[in-house]
XYZ file of C-alpha atoms in Angstrom:
638
model
C 30.355 -64.396 220.371
C 32.299 -63.071 223.361
C 34.935 -60.508 222.430
C 38.526 -60.806 223.622
C 39.747 -57.480 224.981
C 43.355 -58.745 225.248
C 43.740 -57.270 228.716
C 47.164 -58.215 230.121
C 47.457 -60.529 233.098
C 48.696 -59.375 236.479
C 47.764 -56.716 239.054
C 45.919 -53.687 237.757
C 48.781 -51.324 238.613
C 51.283 -53.424 236.648
C 49.292 -54.287 233.521
C 50.424 -51.369 231.342
C 54.081 -51.577 232.403
C 54.271 -55.315 231.797
C 52.343 -55.013 228.536
C 54.797 -52.440 227.187
C 57.648 -54.851 227.917
C 55.903 -57.889 226.431
C 54.674 -56.146 223.260
C 56.703 -56.750 220.133
C 58.903 -53.861 219.059
C 59.864 -52.441 215.688
C 63.503 -51.387 215.682
C 64.264 -47.796 214.616
C 65.932 -48.894 211.375
C 62.846 -50.911 210.434
C 60.223 -48.278 211.111
C 60.897 -46.538 207.811
C 59.674 -49.705 206.109
C 56.128 -49.213 207.367
C 53.337 -47.009 206.059
C 50.660 -45.833 208.505
C 47.467 -43.981 207.582
C 45.909 -41.707 210.197
C 42.471 -40.205 209.588
C 41.749 -37.164 211.749
C 44.037 -34.436 213.066
C 42.494 -33.536 216.405
C 44.270 -34.223 219.666
C 44.301 -38.003 219.203
C 45.131 -38.053 215.488
C 47.506 -35.095 215.517
C 49.405 -36.432 218.525
C 49.628 -39.902 216.980
C 50.826 -38.603 213.616
C 53.452 -36.373 215.215
C 54.708 -39.145 217.494
C 54.812 -41.898 214.867
C 56.530 -39.527 212.438
C 59.166 -38.640 215.002
C 59.683 -42.348 215.725
C 60.531 -42.926 212.069
C 57.384 -44.386 210.541
C 56.070 -43.128 207.203
C 52.762 -41.477 208.002
C 49.976 -40.230 205.786
C 47.465 -38.110 207.700
C 44.063 -36.974 206.409
C 41.547 -34.354 207.515
C 38.494 -32.888 205.818
C 39.233 -29.395 207.130
C 41.590 -26.980 205.379
C 44.007 -27.247 208.316
C 44.582 -29.577 211.274
C 44.060 -26.521 213.449
C 40.339 -26.655 212.653
C 39.795 -30.050 214.265
C 36.927 -29.976 216.761
C 39.339 -30.540 219.655
C 39.931 -26.800 219.444
C 36.454 -26.204 220.892
C 37.175 -27.875 224.244
C 37.099 -25.209 226.904
C 37.463 -26.195 230.516
C 40.553 -28.321 231.007
C 42.369 -31.645 231.074
C 42.527 -34.022 234.036
C 45.751 -35.367 235.525
C 46.384 -37.066 238.849
C 49.332 -34.941 239.967
C 47.820 -33.935 243.332
C 49.307 -30.441 243.114
C 46.635 -29.198 245.526
C 47.553 -31.886 248.079
C 43.852 -32.633 248.523
C 43.999 -36.418 248.357
C 44.204 -37.054 244.622
C 46.083 -40.021 243.193
C 46.178 -42.253 240.126
C 43.880 -44.678 241.907
C 41.380 -41.936 242.798
C 41.259 -40.689 239.208
C 40.743 -44.298 238.112
C 37.955 -44.770 240.655
C 36.221 -41.473 239.842
C 36.256 -42.367 236.137
C 34.854 -45.863 236.646
C 32.164 -44.579 239.008
C 31.432 -41.551 236.822
C 30.899 -43.882 233.851
C 28.408 -45.831 235.970
C 30.540 -48.992 235.968
C 30.346 -49.620 232.246
C 34.039 -49.167 231.310
C 37.014 -51.550 231.404
C 39.081 -51.293 234.543
C 42.368 -51.911 232.729
C 41.885 -49.186 230.129
C 40.766 -46.634 232.690
C 43.671 -47.321 235.031
C 46.116 -46.956 232.147
C 44.522 -43.614 231.305
C 44.923 -42.438 234.893
C 48.575 -43.527 234.923
C 49.399 -41.744 231.677
C 47.598 -38.570 232.740
C 50.587 -37.383 234.759
C 52.874 -37.737 231.722
C 50.545 -35.781 229.460
C 50.919 -32.564 231.448
C 54.713 -32.764 231.343
C 54.584 -33.405 227.596
C 52.334 -30.408 226.964
C 54.286 -28.044 229.206
C 57.443 -28.985 227.315
C 55.627 -28.022 224.098
C 54.856 -24.602 225.537
C 51.157 -25.039 226.261
C 50.307 -21.987 228.425
C 48.489 -23.612 231.312
C 47.191 -21.289 234.011
C 49.607 -20.778 236.876
C 49.290 -19.694 240.465
C 50.946 -16.541 241.765
C 54.143 -18.428 242.626
C 54.421 -19.910 239.131
C 53.120 -23.423 239.817
C 50.495 -24.884 237.483
C 46.996 -24.190 238.739
C 44.115 -26.666 239.036
C 40.362 -26.451 239.311
C 37.583 -28.957 239.961
C 35.199 -30.598 237.518
C 32.059 -32.672 237.834
C 32.232 -36.069 239.514
C 35.302 -35.302 241.620
C 35.941 -33.897 245.065
C 39.532 -32.913 244.293
C 41.144 -30.295 242.038
C 42.899 -32.121 239.210
C 41.955 -30.179 236.101
C 44.715 -28.205 234.338
C 43.429 -25.393 232.156
C 44.222 -22.409 229.965
C 41.345 -20.086 230.805
C 38.434 -21.273 228.657
C 40.521 -22.318 225.656
C 42.351 -25.413 226.853
C 41.510 -27.495 223.796
C 42.808 -24.804 221.473
C 46.121 -24.526 223.293
C 46.620 -28.303 223.466
C 45.752 -28.651 219.789
C 48.263 -25.964 218.861
C 50.906 -27.948 220.744
C 50.052 -31.123 218.840
C 49.784 -29.172 215.572
C 53.276 -27.714 215.955
C 54.676 -31.170 216.656
C 52.814 -32.494 213.607
C 53.997 -29.727 211.292
C 57.567 -30.324 212.417
C 57.270 -33.871 211.102
C 55.594 -32.683 207.917
C 58.583 -30.429 207.341
C 60.955 -33.297 208.127
C 59.249 -35.454 205.513
C 58.136 -38.276 207.808
C 54.478 -37.175 207.659
C 52.559 -36.339 204.495
C 49.529 -34.136 205.067
C 46.292 -34.516 203.067
C 43.977 -31.643 204.002
C 40.489 -31.303 202.472
C 40.303 -35.078 201.996
C 37.419 -37.147 203.327
C 37.647 -40.880 203.957
C 34.725 -42.595 202.263
C 35.617 -46.254 202.705
C 37.938 -48.670 204.454
C 39.748 -51.210 202.285
C 40.233 -54.724 203.654
C 42.067 -57.708 202.224
C 41.700 -61.148 203.796
C 39.910 -59.513 206.704
C 42.697 -57.021 207.432
C 42.642 -53.219 207.027
C 45.069 -52.240 204.271
C 43.992 -48.773 203.155
C 41.265 -46.216 202.551
C 39.368 -44.560 199.714
C 39.176 -40.768 199.939
C 37.602 -37.913 198.035
C 39.533 -34.703 197.445
C 36.941 -32.177 198.568
C 38.351 -29.459 196.298
C 38.773 -31.328 193.015
C 36.336 -34.181 193.636
C 38.994 -36.757 192.756
C 38.510 -40.238 194.237
C 41.852 -41.554 195.517
C 43.284 -44.814 196.843
C 45.783 -44.972 199.708
C 47.354 -48.122 201.120
C 49.294 -48.751 204.325
C 50.332 -51.429 206.770
C 47.851 -50.076 209.320
C 44.950 -47.630 209.384
C 44.252 -45.400 212.388
C 40.898 -43.640 212.814
C 40.823 -40.612 215.114
C 37.729 -38.958 213.706
C 35.819 -37.848 216.803
C 32.269 -38.491 217.900
C 28.836 -38.722 216.336
C 26.834 -36.178 218.383
C 25.601 -34.467 215.223
C 23.271 -37.408 214.635
C 20.919 -35.287 216.796
C 21.273 -32.336 214.354
C 21.388 -29.889 217.269
C 24.522 -30.451 219.319
C 27.571 -28.616 220.599
C 29.702 -30.250 217.893
C 31.110 -28.344 214.935
C 28.782 -28.650 211.957
C 31.384 -30.644 210.066
C 31.755 -33.290 212.772
C 30.395 -36.586 211.455
C 30.459 -40.368 211.785
C 31.264 -41.278 208.178
C 34.805 -42.669 208.585
C 33.830 -44.812 211.571
C 30.535 -45.873 210.015
C 32.130 -46.922 206.716
C 34.627 -48.983 208.750
C 31.671 -50.456 210.639
C 30.111 -51.499 207.341
C 33.387 -53.234 206.480
C 33.247 -55.368 209.623
C 34.346 -53.205 212.568
C 31.964 -53.584 215.489
C 30.226 -50.471 216.838
C 30.089 -50.532 220.642
C 27.549 -48.934 222.990
C 26.166 -46.439 220.431
C 23.327 -45.401 222.776
C 25.830 -44.053 225.337
C 25.595 -40.396 224.352
C 26.372 -37.544 226.716
C 24.136 -34.613 227.451
C 26.136 -31.631 228.728
C 24.302 -29.580 231.381
C 25.744 -26.126 230.665
C 24.756 -25.134 227.145
C 22.958 -22.015 225.992
C 19.276 -23.003 225.580
C 17.643 -23.373 222.182
C 16.188 -20.059 221.065
C 14.199 -21.101 217.999
C 13.597 -23.547 215.150
C 16.105 -21.775 212.929
C 19.150 -22.949 214.886
C 21.580 -25.427 213.366
C 23.880 -25.902 216.363
C 24.172 -25.179 220.066
C 26.887 -23.469 222.082
C 28.597 -25.046 225.064
C 29.472 -23.044 228.154
C 32.352 -24.813 229.875
C 31.723 -27.144 232.782
C 34.469 -25.222 234.572
C 31.869 -22.523 235.192
C 30.223 -24.849 237.710
C 33.232 -24.318 239.982
C 32.050 -20.816 240.842
C 28.565 -20.620 239.376
C 25.525 -21.739 241.363
C 22.596 -23.348 239.560
C 19.046 -22.438 240.584
C 15.452 -21.871 239.572
C 12.720 -19.770 241.232
C 10.754 -21.633 243.875
C 7.593 -20.190 242.355
C 7.162 -21.590 238.849
C 5.072 -18.559 237.908
C 7.675 -16.028 239.045
C 8.071 -13.528 236.197
C 10.597 -11.238 237.913
C 14.104 -10.780 236.535
C 16.575 -13.062 238.350
C 18.255 -10.201 240.244
C 14.914 -9.263 241.775
C 14.330 -12.726 243.232
C 15.662 -12.889 246.814
C 17.784 -15.774 248.078
C 14.949 -17.234 250.134
C 12.823 -17.634 246.996
C 15.494 -19.464 244.971
C 15.910 -23.237 244.758
C 19.585 -24.166 244.446
C 18.397 -27.651 243.605
C 21.763 -29.361 243.022
C 23.036 -28.098 246.364
C 19.804 -29.298 247.966
C 19.668 -32.755 246.364
C 23.403 -33.560 246.187
C 25.045 -31.764 249.139
C 28.408 -33.595 248.891
C 29.058 -32.671 245.244
C 26.497 -29.875 244.843
C 26.972 -28.026 241.531
C 29.802 -30.396 240.536
C 27.836 -33.606 240.156
C 28.596 -35.525 236.939
C 27.093 -34.303 233.704
C 24.377 -36.923 233.364
C 23.146 -36.263 236.914
C 23.143 -32.467 236.505
C 21.436 -32.732 233.111
C 18.591 -34.920 234.327
C 18.065 -32.652 237.328
C 17.753 -29.614 235.032
C 15.339 -31.499 232.789
C 13.155 -32.389 235.777
C 13.022 -28.741 236.829
C 12.057 -27.529 233.360
C 9.577 -30.368 232.818
C 7.937 -29.506 236.152
C 7.401 -25.932 235.033
C 10.295 -24.154 236.758
C 12.158 -23.235 233.586
C 13.423 -19.689 233.059
C 13.881 -17.411 230.059
C 11.518 -16.407 227.250
C 10.783 -20.037 226.335
C 11.005 -21.290 229.959
C 13.563 -23.816 228.730
C 16.564 -23.067 230.921
C 17.894 -22.770 234.454
C 20.130 -20.089 235.955
C 23.909 -20.336 236.413
C 24.690 -17.484 238.795
C 28.096 -15.955 239.634
C 26.876 -13.280 242.033
C 28.165 -15.105 245.130
C 31.566 -15.824 243.561
C 32.023 -12.222 242.401
C 31.186 -10.956 245.873
C 33.587 -13.446 247.462
C 36.521 -13.288 245.032
C 36.053 -10.029 243.149
C 35.223 -9.484 239.505
C 38.916 -9.471 238.491
C 39.395 -13.076 239.622
C 36.320 -14.250 237.732
C 37.515 -12.394 234.618
C 40.912 -14.096 234.851
C 39.334 -17.527 235.147
C 36.467 -17.281 232.686
C 36.727 -13.962 230.854
C 36.576 -15.315 227.308
C 33.637 -17.569 228.206
C 31.710 -14.650 229.665
C 32.433 -12.599 226.552
C 31.208 -15.443 224.355
C 27.967 -15.748 226.318
C 27.418 -11.989 226.163
C 27.993 -11.933 222.385
C 25.535 -14.776 221.788
C 22.786 -13.944 224.272
C 23.108 -10.182 224.622
C 23.128 -10.625 228.400
C 26.018 -9.656 230.701
C 26.829 -12.640 232.965
C 28.773 -10.400 235.342
C 25.560 -8.612 236.293
C 22.869 -11.263 235.739
C 22.867 -15.078 235.715
C 23.556 -17.110 232.600
C 20.717 -19.246 231.281
C 21.722 -22.831 230.571
C 20.104 -26.131 229.570
C 21.465 -29.579 228.641
C 22.407 -30.417 225.064
C 24.099 -33.236 223.175
C 27.847 -32.913 223.549
C 30.015 -36.061 223.578
C 29.559 -39.687 222.609
C 30.931 -42.486 224.759
C 30.042 -45.132 222.179
C 32.268 -45.771 219.193
C 34.098 -48.501 217.358
C 35.017 -51.414 219.598
C 38.743 -51.723 220.373
C 40.806 -54.052 222.520
C 43.449 -53.029 225.057
C 45.814 -52.236 222.164
C 43.235 -49.833 220.640
C 42.838 -52.217 217.692
C 39.348 -52.966 216.443
C 38.131 -56.476 215.701
C 39.396 -55.812 212.148
C 43.158 -56.507 212.317
C 45.241 -53.505 211.320
C 42.483 -50.999 212.110
C 43.176 -48.881 215.207
C 40.746 -46.360 216.672
C 41.679 -43.464 218.994
C 39.984 -40.828 221.119
C 36.270 -40.195 220.915
C 35.976 -42.450 217.868
C 36.424 -45.521 220.098
C 34.296 -46.595 223.042
C 36.932 -47.624 225.513
C 37.468 -45.331 228.481
C 34.327 -43.541 229.623
C 31.626 -46.143 230.130
C 28.128 -44.673 230.094
C 29.125 -41.112 231.063
C 32.322 -39.125 230.520
C 33.579 -37.008 233.364
C 34.417 -33.438 232.438
C 38.025 -32.736 231.330
C 38.617 -36.384 230.455
C 38.171 -36.128 226.671
C 41.411 -34.202 226.171
C 43.133 -36.591 228.547
C 42.046 -39.643 226.547
C 42.832 -38.138 223.147
C 46.386 -37.214 224.105
C 46.983 -40.439 226.031
C 45.927 -42.488 223.000
C 47.921 -40.393 220.535
C 51.135 -39.611 222.381
C 51.560 -42.706 224.529
C 49.314 -45.723 223.891
C 49.176 -46.154 220.106
C 52.918 -45.601 219.515
C 53.516 -48.585 221.791
C 50.710 -50.931 220.783
C 50.803 -50.419 217.008
C 54.311 -51.877 216.959
C 52.940 -55.200 218.202
C 50.771 -55.437 215.085
C 53.272 -53.996 212.574
C 56.071 -56.291 213.728
C 54.086 -59.218 212.316
C 54.408 -57.702 208.829
C 58.067 -56.746 208.739
C 59.532 -56.748 205.220
C 56.080 -57.165 203.692
C 55.070 -54.387 201.289
C 51.901 -52.414 201.798
C 48.962 -53.684 199.753
C 48.832 -52.687 196.114
C 46.280 -50.008 195.336
C 45.640 -51.883 192.088
C 44.302 -54.936 193.894
C 40.750 -56.232 193.578
C 39.942 -54.986 197.085
C 40.811 -51.399 196.169
C 38.971 -51.694 192.849
C 35.838 -52.912 194.624
C 36.000 -50.263 197.366
C 36.460 -47.415 194.906
C 33.629 -48.712 192.740
C 31.344 -48.721 195.786
C 32.266 -45.128 196.614
C 31.669 -43.970 193.061
C 28.346 -45.775 192.954
C 27.090 -44.002 196.092
C 28.312 -40.601 194.909
C 26.571 -41.103 191.580
C 23.396 -42.313 193.270
C 23.233 -39.200 195.430
C 23.852 -36.849 192.507
C 21.327 -38.481 190.162
C 18.520 -39.129 192.653
C 16.572 -35.980 191.629
C 14.256 -35.960 194.619
C 12.467 -33.003 196.120
C 13.801 -32.726 199.684
C 17.002 -31.079 200.890
C 19.662 -32.942 202.826
C 19.216 -30.631 205.818
C 15.494 -31.393 206.023
C 16.276 -35.090 206.453
C 18.992 -34.363 209.003
C 16.676 -32.149 211.058
C 13.911 -34.776 211.017
C 16.384 -37.442 212.099
C 17.570 -35.174 214.899
C 14.033 -34.717 216.210
C 13.462 -38.480 216.234
C 16.732 -39.194 218.018
C 16.268 -36.406 220.590
C 12.612 -37.171 221.325
C 13.011 -40.936 221.611
C 16.696 -41.588 222.314
C 17.777 -38.368 224.034
C 17.884 -37.519 227.723
C 15.234 -40.141 228.491
C 14.209 -43.277 226.607
C 11.421 -45.847 226.926
C 10.434 -49.040 225.150
C 7.521 -47.738 223.115
C 9.384 -44.602 222.065
C 12.437 -46.536 220.916
C 10.288 -48.968 218.946
C 8.605 -45.998 217.280
C 11.976 -44.393 216.508
C 13.394 -47.552 214.910
C 10.361 -47.802 212.655
C 10.297 -44.095 211.790
C 14.043 -43.843 211.147
C 13.892 -46.819 208.800
C 11.079 -45.112 206.899
C 13.143 -41.926 206.831
C 16.092 -43.884 205.404
C 13.973 -45.210 202.571
C 12.538 -41.779 201.880
C 16.028 -40.275 201.881
C 17.202 -42.559 199.091
C 14.048 -41.956 197.066
C 13.490 -38.246 197.580
C 16.746 -36.477 198.505
C 18.031 -33.870 196.078
C 21.737 -33.051 195.878
C 22.718 -30.171 193.644
C 26.008 -29.798 191.788
C 28.392 -32.442 190.524
C 31.034 -34.761 191.879
C 33.990 -33.290 189.990
C 34.468 -30.156 192.062
C 33.917 -28.761 195.547
C 30.382 -29.722 196.524
C 29.424 -29.320 200.157
C 25.878 -30.512 199.477
C 27.331 -33.830 198.331
C 29.544 -34.012 201.421
C 26.565 -33.441 203.715
C 24.408 -35.960 201.881
C 26.881 -38.796 202.419
C 27.239 -37.906 206.074
C 23.499 -37.689 206.687
C 22.992 -41.057 205.001
C 25.408 -42.528 207.543
C 23.789 -40.664 210.440
C 20.412 -42.160 209.536
C 21.745 -45.714 209.716
C 23.604 -44.907 212.934
C 20.441 -43.419 214.475
C 18.638 -46.683 213.923
C 21.463 -48.627 215.580
C 21.501 -46.222 218.539
C 17.841 -46.911 219.148
C 18.329 -50.665 218.772
C 21.123 -50.539 221.337
C 19.044 -48.424 223.744
C 16.053 -50.748 223.343
C 18.044 -53.882 224.065
C 19.704 -52.443 227.204
C 16.921 -52.896 229.772
C 18.585 -50.795 232.445
C 19.570 -47.215 233.115
C 23.234 -46.280 233.412
C 24.982 -42.934 233.013
C 23.712 -41.095 229.959
C 21.423 -44.011 229.025
C 18.257 -43.356 231.032
C 15.419 -45.807 230.469
C 12.345 -44.430 232.209
C 11.289 -47.970 233.137
C 14.470 -48.463 235.154
C 14.999 -45.784 237.800
C 15.308 -45.637 241.558
C 12.476 -44.230 243.689
C 14.238 -40.837 243.729
C 14.665 -40.753 239.946
C 18.283 -41.885 239.571
C 19.627 -44.390 237.024
C 19.044 -48.020 238.048
C 21.624 -50.436 236.645
C 21.150 -54.179 236.164
C 24.626 -55.578 236.770
C 23.467 -59.183 236.648
C 22.312 -58.921 233.047
C 23.983 -55.890 231.445
C 27.511 -55.542 232.823
C 28.953 -55.875 229.338
C 29.974 -53.900 226.289
C 27.394 -54.235 223.528
C 29.320 -54.460 220.244
C 27.166 -54.544 217.126
C 27.966 -56.169 213.797
C 26.579 -54.577 210.637
C 24.207 -56.833 208.703
C 22.856 -54.421 206.100
C 20.931 -51.156 205.901
C 17.545 -51.372 207.596
C 18.187 -54.760 209.184
C 18.799 -55.443 212.858
C 22.491 -55.570 213.762
C 23.974 -58.656 215.429
C 25.014 -58.312 219.070
C 28.406 -59.401 220.381
C 29.292 -59.040 224.054
C 32.426 -58.225 225.993
C 31.790 -59.022 229.633
C 33.057 -56.399 232.068
C 34.857 -57.792 235.096
C 35.313 -55.603 238.169
C 38.065 -56.856 240.456
C 39.289 -53.563 241.911
C 36.101 -51.514 242.234
C 33.030 -52.557 244.175
C 29.867 -52.282 242.088
C 27.407 -49.992 243.836
C 24.549 -47.639 243.142
C 26.136 -44.304 242.279
C 25.561 -41.654 244.906
C 26.707 -38.040 244.844
C 24.645 -36.974 247.837
């Protein structure tokens, strides 16, 4: 089956404008007749809920945190891209489009990416009007800095807390609609199933995480904005609560999961310090603007970094990639760091890191400038590592950060299940095989503030004057019964192993065999071992407590069960894709100098997988990628 992406006809630059005109509308007086469910309150979900509420729709929004302000979007540090060309250094909508397509190693849709680049300029104006305190130059103009994969300065930022400030803007807009009565907020609620009738999404089943009550909610459309699945690796930069459950339960109800093996390794994380860790800490990519990455030329050099003279340092990114140097894309920088550590040049007590050094920048700009740009990030590093980055280099190493895969959506952000829309990191649509830095916030806000409010009308207009599905229908009865059955099964299993022990074992399998590098034999081993782990989980997991009250062990158990099934699909996807591209690096497919080697003749498509049952191979559906505006070429950042 070949998937229809519903990309509009016409020139690339006119597709979004013409599509907005040709899409059906819902008149203001009719919007109050529609119910919309939004799951997730990060930048994508919060922006969508606020916008749809202000437009007049009746919105119910759900998050498992105690407040929308705790969505993981708050952790984004470095900035948000927009093609405003404030630095007059040659940026444009087309250049942002091109950088994103190239940065994703030519595995994203041209039409979606160009729309994102177009909307980027509107996002900044929207956020400034909300009071987001972007950094400004001395004269008062908004400042920009550079990020990986670009040779221009297009990233707007608020020191190292850009995600927090943008989320507060969306949160205030959301709470305004909650107060107005157009949005009803359900905090501490977790979606545990999607309800479909006649193949269409009509509602969700949730669990109140405080009381344990299982609830039914119906609507004319369901929107998932639930983030990524990086925690499948156990160790990642994601918040511990971040999970795949909402998307995975929708997948099990028929929504295709696209490109799950496209996971991003971020190059600037604090290295692992021991087996006791449960998460990793990201140091913003913005630090690569002024920090220089190096290792000692002598792999046995035991001196402190400040005692190693310049002539005995290998600034390997500057040496290998002179045009982009320390600002190569994340996948390229990550693999380069891995090669250095694997070859014995690692630094630190465990020799598992490389240096990120600000000595040159401090000498050139002064400590005050560096403090203004990155002060809170430096403080965070100092608090975690006990090392002062103003006086000695940071130690960094790649770690799992973002996921480019997600539920398949068409140009309208609707999945193959009618009525089910997917926004932000939860969908696959805009980043191909590698996301450029500062593009996650851009996509989340573009989807929430601008794209969905337009495209959802085209679907809702087909159901004008039709009531939302009854929560007493057979479909809701069946979905709730399935949720209750799984909850009961987890609570009564009476095994011997903890949920965390299964999650950690899964993480090791995924990292070792489907992490920064993959190969055929390793992936085959992982698929077999993860399936065995799945069977052991359901026979030997032990979940304490009950289902009629707050029970975080129960929450984790359901999420880990979904992660295990997802891990198997990730490995299946990576095994089938006999090429290297972006974050998907098959060791069998690399250039003579160790770069990713694509196979455009056989794999220039989106791999969208259909669920066929736990432990069984998923069915592949393809969406061919057509490149009419960008010439396919081997990526080069040299």
